[in-house]
PDB file of C-alpha atoms in Angstrom:
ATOM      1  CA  UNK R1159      43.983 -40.111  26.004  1.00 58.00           C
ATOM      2  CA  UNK R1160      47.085 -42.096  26.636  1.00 62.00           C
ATOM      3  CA  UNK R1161      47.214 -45.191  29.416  1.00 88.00           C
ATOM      4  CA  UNK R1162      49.272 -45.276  32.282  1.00 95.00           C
ATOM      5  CA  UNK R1163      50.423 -48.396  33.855  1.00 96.00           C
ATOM      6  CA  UNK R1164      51.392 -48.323  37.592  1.00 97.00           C
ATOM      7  CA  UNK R1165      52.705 -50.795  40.361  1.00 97.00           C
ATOM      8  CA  UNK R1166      49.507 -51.331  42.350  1.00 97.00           C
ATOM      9  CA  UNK R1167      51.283 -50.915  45.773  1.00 97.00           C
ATOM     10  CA  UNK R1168      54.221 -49.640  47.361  1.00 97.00           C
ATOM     11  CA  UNK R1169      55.646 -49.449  50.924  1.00 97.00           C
ATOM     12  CA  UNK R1170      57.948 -46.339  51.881  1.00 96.00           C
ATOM     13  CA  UNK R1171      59.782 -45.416  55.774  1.00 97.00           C
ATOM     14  CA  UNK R1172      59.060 -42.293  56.963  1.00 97.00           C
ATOM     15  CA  UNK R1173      61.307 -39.738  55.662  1.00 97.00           C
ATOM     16  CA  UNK R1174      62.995 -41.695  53.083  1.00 97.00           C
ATOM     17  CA  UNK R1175      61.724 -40.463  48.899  1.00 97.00           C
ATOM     18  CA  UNK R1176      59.011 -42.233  47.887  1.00 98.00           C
ATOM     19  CA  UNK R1177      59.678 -42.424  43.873  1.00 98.00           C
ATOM     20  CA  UNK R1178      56.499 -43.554  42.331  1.00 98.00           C
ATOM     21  CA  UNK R1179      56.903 -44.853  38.517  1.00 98.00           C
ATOM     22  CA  UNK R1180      54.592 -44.638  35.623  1.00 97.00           C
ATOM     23  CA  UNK R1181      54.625 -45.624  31.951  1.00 97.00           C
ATOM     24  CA  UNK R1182      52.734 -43.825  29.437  1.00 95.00           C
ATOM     25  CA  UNK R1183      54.797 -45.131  26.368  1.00 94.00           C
ATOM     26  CA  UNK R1184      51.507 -43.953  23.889  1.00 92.00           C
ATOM     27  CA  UNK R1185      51.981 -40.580  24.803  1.00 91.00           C
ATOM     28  CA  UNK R1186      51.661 -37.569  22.077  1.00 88.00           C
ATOM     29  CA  UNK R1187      53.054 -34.690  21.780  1.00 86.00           C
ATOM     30  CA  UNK R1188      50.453 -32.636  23.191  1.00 83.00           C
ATOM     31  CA  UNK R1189      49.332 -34.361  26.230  1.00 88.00           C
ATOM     32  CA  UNK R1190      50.869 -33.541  29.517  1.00 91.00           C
ATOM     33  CA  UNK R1191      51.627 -35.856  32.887  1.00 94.00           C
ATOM     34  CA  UNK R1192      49.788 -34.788  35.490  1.00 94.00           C
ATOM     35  CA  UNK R1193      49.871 -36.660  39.175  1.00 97.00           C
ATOM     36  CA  UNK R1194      46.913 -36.588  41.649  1.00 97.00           C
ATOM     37  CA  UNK R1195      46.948 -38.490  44.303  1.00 98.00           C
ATOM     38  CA  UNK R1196      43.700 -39.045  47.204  1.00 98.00           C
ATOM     39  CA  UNK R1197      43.488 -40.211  50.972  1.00 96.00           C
ATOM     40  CA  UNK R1198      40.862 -41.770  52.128  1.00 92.00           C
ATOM     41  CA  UNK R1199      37.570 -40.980  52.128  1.00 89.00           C
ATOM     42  CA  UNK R1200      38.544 -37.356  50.194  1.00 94.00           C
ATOM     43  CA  UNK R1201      38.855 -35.896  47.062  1.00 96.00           C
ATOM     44  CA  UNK R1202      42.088 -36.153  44.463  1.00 97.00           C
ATOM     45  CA  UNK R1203      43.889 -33.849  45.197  1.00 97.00           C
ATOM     46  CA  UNK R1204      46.106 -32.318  42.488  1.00 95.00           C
ATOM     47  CA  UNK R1205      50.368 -32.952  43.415  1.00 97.00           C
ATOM     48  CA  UNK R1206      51.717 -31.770  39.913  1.00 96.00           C
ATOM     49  CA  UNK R1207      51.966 -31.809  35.987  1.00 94.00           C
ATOM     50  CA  UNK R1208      54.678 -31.706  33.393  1.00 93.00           C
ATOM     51  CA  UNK R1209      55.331 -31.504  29.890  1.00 91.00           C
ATOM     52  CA  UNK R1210      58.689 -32.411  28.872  1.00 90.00           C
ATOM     53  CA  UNK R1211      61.004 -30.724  31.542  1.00 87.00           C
ATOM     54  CA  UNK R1212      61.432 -32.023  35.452  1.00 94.00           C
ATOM     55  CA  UNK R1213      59.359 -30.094  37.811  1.00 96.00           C
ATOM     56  CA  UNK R1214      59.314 -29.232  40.989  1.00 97.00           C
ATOM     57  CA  UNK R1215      56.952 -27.679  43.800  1.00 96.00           C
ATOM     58  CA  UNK R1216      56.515 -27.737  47.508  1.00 95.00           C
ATOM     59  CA  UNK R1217      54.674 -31.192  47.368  1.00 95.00           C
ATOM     60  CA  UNK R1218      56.649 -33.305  45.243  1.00 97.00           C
ATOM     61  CA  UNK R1219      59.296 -33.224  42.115  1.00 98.00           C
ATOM     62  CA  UNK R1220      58.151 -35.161  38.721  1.00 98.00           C
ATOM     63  CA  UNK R1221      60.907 -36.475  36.491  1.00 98.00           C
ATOM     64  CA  UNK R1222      60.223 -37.731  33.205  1.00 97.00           C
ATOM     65  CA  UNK R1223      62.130 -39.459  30.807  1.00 96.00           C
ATOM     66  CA  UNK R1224      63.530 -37.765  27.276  1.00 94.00           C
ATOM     67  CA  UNK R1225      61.536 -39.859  25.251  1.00 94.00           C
ATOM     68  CA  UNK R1226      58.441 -38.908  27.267  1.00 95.00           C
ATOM     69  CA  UNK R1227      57.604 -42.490  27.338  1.00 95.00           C
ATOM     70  CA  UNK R1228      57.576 -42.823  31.392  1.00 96.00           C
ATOM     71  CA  UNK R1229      57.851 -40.669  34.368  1.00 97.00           C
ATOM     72  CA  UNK R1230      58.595 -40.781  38.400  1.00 98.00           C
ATOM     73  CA  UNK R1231      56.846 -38.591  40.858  1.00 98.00           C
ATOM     74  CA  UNK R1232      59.598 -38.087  44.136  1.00 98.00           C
ATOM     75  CA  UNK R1233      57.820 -37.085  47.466  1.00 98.00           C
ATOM     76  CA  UNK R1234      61.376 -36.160  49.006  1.00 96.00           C
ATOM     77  CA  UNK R1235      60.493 -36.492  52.635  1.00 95.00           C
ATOM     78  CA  UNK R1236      57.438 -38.923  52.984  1.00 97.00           C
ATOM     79  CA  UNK R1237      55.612 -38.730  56.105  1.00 97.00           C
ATOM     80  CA  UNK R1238      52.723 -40.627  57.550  1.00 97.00           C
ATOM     81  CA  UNK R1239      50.174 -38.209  56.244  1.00 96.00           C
ATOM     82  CA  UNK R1240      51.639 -39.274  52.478  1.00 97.00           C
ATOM     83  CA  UNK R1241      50.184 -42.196  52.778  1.00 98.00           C
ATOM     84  CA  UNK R1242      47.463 -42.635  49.390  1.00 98.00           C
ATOM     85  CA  UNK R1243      46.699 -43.507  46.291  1.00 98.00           C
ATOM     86  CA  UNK R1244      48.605 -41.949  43.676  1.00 98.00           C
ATOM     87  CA  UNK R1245      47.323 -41.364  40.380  1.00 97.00           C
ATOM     88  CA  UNK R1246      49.554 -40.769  37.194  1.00 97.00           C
ATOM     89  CA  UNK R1247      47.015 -39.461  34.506  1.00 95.00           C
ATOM     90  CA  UNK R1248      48.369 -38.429  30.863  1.00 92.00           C
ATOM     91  CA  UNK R1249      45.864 -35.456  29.678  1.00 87.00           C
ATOM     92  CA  UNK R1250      44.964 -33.673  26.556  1.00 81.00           C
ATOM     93  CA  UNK R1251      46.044 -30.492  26.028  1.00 73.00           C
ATOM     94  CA  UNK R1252      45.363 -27.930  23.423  1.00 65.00           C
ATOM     95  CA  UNK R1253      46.724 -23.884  23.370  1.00 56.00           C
ATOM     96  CA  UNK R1254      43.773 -21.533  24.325  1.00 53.00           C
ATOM     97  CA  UNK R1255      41.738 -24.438  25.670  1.00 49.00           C
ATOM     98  CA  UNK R1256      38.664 -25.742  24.019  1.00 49.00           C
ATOM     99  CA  UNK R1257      34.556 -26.377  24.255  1.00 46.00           C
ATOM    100  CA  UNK R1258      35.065 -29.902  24.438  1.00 49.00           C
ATOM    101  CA  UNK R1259      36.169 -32.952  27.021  1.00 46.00           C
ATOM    102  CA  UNK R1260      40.161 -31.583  26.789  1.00 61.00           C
ATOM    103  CA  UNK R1261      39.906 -31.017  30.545  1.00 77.00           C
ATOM    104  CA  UNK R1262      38.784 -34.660  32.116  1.00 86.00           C
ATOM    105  CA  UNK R1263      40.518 -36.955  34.058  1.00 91.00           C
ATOM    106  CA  UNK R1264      41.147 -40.201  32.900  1.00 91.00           C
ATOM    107  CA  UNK R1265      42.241 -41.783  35.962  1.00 93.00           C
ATOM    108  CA  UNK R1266      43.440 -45.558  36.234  1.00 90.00           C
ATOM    109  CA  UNK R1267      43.941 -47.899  39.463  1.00 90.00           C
ATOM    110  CA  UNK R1268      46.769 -45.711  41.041  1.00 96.00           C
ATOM    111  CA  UNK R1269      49.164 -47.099  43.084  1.00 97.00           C
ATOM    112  CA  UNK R1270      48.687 -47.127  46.826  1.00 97.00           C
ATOM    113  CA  UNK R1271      51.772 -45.829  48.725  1.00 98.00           C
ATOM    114  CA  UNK R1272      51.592 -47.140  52.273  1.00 98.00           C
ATOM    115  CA  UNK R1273      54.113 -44.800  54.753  1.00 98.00           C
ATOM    116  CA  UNK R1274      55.479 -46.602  57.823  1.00 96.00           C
ATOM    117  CA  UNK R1275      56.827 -45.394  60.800  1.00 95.00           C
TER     118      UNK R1275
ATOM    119  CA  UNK X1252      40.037 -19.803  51.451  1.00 56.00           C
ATOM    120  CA  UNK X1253      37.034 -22.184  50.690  1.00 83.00           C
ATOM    121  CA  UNK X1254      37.258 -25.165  48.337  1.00 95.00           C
ATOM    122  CA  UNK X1255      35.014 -27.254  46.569  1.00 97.00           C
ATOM    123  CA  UNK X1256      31.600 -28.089  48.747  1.00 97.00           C
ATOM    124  CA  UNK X1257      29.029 -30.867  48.391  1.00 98.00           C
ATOM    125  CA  UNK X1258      26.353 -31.581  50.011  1.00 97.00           C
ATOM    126  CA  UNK X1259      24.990 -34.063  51.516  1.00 98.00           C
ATOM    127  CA  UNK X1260      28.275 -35.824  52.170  1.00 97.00           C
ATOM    128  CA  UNK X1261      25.950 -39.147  52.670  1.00 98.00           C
ATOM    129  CA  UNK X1262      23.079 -40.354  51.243  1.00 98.00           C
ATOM    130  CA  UNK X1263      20.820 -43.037  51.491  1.00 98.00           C
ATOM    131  CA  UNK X1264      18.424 -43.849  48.867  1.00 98.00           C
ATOM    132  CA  UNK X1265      15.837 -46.796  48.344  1.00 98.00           C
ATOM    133  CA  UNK X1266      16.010 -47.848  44.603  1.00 98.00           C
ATOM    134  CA  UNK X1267      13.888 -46.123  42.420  1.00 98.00           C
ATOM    135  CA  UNK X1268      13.746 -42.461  44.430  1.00 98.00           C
ATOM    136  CA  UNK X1269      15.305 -39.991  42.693  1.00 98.00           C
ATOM    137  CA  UNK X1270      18.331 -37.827  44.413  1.00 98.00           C
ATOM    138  CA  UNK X1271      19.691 -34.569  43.288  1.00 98.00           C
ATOM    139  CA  UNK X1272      23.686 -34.043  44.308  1.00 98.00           C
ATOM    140  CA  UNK X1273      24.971 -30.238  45.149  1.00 98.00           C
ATOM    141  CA  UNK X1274      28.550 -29.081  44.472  1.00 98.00           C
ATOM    142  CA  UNK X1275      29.756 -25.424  45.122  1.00 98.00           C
ATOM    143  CA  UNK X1276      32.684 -24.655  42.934  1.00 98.00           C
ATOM    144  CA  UNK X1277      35.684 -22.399  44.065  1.00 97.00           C
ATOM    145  CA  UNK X1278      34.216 -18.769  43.298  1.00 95.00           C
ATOM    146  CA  UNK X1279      35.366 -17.933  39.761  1.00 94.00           C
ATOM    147  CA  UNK X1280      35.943 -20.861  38.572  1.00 95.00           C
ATOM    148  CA  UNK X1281      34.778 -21.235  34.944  1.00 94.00           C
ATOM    149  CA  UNK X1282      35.321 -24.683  34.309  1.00 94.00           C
ATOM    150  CA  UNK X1283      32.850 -27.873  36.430  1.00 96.00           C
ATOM    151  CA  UNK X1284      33.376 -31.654  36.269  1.00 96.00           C
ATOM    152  CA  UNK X1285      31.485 -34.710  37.772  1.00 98.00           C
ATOM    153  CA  UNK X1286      33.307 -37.780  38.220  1.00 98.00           C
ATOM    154  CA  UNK X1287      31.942 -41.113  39.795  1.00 98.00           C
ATOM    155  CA  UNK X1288      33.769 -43.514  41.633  1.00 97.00           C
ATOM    156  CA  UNK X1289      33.129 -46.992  42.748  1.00 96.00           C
ATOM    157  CA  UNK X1290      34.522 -48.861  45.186  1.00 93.00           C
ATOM    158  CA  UNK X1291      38.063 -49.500  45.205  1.00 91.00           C
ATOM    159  CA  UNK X1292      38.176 -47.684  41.606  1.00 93.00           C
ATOM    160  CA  UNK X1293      39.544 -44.211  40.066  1.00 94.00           C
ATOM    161  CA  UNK X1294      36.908 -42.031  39.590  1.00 96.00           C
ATOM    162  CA  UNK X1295      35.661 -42.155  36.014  1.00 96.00           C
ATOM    163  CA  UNK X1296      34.236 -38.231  33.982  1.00 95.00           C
ATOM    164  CA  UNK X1297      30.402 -38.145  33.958  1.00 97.00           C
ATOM    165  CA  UNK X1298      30.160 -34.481  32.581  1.00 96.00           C
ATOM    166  CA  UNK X1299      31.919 -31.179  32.192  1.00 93.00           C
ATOM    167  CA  UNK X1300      30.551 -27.504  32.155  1.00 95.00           C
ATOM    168  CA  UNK X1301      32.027 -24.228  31.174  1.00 93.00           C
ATOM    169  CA  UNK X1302      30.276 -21.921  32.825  1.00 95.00           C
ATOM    170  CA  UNK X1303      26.664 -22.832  32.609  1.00 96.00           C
ATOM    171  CA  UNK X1304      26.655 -24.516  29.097  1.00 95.00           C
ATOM    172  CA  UNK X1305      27.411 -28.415  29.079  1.00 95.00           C
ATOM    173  CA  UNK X1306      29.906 -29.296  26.470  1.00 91.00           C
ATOM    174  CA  UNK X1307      30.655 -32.506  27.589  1.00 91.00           C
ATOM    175  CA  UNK X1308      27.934 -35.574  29.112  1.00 92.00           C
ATOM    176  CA  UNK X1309      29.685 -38.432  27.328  1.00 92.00           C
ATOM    177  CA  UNK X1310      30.316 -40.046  30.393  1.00 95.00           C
ATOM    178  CA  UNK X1311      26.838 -40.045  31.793  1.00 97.00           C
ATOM    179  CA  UNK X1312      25.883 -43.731  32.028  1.00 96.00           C
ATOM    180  CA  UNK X1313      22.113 -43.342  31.660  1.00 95.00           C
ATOM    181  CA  UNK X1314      19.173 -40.730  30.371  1.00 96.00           C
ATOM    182  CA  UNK X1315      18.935 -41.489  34.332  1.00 98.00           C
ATOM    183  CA  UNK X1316      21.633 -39.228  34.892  1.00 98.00           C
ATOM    184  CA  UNK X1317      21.329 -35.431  34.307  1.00 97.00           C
ATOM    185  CA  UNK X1318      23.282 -32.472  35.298  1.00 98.00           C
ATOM    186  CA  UNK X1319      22.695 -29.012  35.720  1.00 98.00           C
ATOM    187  CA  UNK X1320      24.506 -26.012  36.197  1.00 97.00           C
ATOM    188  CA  UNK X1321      22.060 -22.697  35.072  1.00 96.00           C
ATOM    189  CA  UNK X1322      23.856 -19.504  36.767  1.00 94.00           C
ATOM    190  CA  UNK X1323      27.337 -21.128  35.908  1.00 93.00           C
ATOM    191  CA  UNK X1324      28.216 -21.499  39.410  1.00 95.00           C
ATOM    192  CA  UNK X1325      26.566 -24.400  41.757  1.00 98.00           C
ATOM    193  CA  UNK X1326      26.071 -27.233  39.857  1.00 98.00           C
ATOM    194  CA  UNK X1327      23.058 -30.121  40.605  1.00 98.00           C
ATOM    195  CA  UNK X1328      23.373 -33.761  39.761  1.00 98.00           C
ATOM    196  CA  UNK X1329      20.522 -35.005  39.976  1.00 98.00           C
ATOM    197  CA  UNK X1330      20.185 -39.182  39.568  1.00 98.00           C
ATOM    198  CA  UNK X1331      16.205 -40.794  38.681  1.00 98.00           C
ATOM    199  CA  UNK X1332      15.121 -43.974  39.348  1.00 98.00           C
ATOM    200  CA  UNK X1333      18.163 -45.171  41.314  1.00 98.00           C
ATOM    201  CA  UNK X1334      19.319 -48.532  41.235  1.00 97.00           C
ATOM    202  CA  UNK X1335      21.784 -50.656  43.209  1.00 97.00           C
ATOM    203  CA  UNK X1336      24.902 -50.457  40.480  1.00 96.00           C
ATOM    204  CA  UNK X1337      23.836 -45.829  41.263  1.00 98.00           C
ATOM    205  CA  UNK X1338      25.578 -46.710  44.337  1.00 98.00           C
ATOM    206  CA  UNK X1339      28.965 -44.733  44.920  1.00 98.00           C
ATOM    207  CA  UNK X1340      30.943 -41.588  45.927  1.00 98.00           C
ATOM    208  CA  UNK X1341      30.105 -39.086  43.262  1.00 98.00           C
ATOM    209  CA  UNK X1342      32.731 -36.516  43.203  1.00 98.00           C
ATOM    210  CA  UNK X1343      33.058 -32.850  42.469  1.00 98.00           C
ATOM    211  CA  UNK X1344      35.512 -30.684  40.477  1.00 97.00           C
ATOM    212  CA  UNK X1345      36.270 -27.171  39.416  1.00 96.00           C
ATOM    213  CA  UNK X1346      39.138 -25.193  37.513  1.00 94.00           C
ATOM    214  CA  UNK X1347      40.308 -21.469  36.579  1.00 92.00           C
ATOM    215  CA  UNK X1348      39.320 -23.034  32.987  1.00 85.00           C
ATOM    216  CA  UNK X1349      39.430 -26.264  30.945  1.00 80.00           C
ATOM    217  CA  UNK X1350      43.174 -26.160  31.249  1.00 79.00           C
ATOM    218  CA  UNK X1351      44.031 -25.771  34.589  1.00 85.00           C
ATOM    219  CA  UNK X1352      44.283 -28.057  37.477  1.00 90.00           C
ATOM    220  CA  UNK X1353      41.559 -29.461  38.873  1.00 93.00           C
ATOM    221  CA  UNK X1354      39.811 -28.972  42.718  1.00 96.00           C
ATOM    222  CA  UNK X1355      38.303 -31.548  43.722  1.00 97.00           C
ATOM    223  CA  UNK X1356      35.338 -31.766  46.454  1.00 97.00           C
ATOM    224  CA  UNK X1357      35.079 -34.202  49.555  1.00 97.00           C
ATOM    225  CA  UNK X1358      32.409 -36.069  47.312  1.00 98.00           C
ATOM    226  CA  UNK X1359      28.911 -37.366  48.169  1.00 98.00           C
ATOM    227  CA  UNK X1360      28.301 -41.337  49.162  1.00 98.00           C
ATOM    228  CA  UNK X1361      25.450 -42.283  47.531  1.00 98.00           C
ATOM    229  CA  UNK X1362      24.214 -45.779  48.766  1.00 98.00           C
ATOM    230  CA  UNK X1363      20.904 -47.535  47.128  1.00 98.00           C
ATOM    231  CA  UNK X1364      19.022 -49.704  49.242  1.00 96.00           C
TER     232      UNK X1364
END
């Protein structure tokens, strides 16, 4: 799978966007972006995934670049309860699935977004 | 509606017992991964079912280490002979199928005394 290189930390006011960035320049053509991110002491918890296109959902919006080579994850409204670590994670994906390890998570450091009042 | 389960959420084991780890997948899901993660680290893939045949233990860092999952729904990782490095939150997660998002469990700490 592709790396991902993120800023280890960021610091974000309470309902400003928090855009977190991530570089995957290896990427291939079949592996998708996916973001998790995890508060403490709990699971990941999945935010979102993308392809080529932006994306959007009720927790966050994920743009990423033409060439595919980077992408930014927007929480629009961050609130105290955003604050986590946020994990960009490039993943293998192949049509109709597959027996093998397509499904894991490769996930690296993450970047810790700290929300303050 | 109910998520991923584990059980125990703590535990404490002297080095060399042997500890077996429960998860409880969302119902219907096909697709079971174990992660590990250390302190102040991602979590890192230990194994992968699909329903109750493992395809994937690549990621298991010992014949210490074995997983289990025979009805294809609760899964049992089960750790001999633990040692000090054993120690950390071993997490649980299951999906639709090997394609879909993942849902993850609070995890179990696992600390060796």
């Amino acid at each position: 799978d592709a790396k991902t290189t993120q800023p280890p930390s960021m610091d974000c006011a309470e309902g400003r966007a928090a855009n977190l960035p991530c570089n995957h320049s290896t990427i291939s053509g079949n592996e998708y972006v996916y973001w998790y991110r995890q508060i403490h002491s709990q699971g990941p918890q999945y935010i979102i995934h993308g392809l080529k296109n932006n994306e959007t959902n009720e927790m966050a919006s994920l743009i990423i670049t033409e060439d595919r080579k980077s992408s930014t994850l927007i929480l629009p409204h961050a609130t105290l309860r955003d604050t986590a670590v946020y994990y960009c994670i490039v993943r293998l994906f192949l049509p109709g699935g597959g027996g093998t390890s397509y499904g894991k998570l490769t996930f690296g450091q993450g970047t810790i977004l700290t929300v303050h009042p | 509606g109910a998520g991923v389960s584990q059980s125990p959420r703590y535990k404490v084991a002297k080095r060399g017992q042997d500890v077996a780890l429960r998860c409880d997948p969302i119902s219907g899901h096909v697709s079971l991964f174990w992660y590990q993660q250390a302190l102040g680290q991602g979590p890192e893939f230990l194994t992968y079912f699909q329903n109750e045949a493992q395809l994937d233990k690549s990621g298991l860092p010992s014949d210490r280490f074995f997983a289990e999952r025979p009805e294809g729904s609760v899964s049992t990782l089960k750790i001999q002979r633990t040692q000090q490095e054993d120690s950390a939150v071993y997490l649980c997660a299951s999906s639709l199928s090997v394609t879909y998002e993942q849902y993850f469990g609070p995890g179990t700490r696992l600390t060796v005394t």
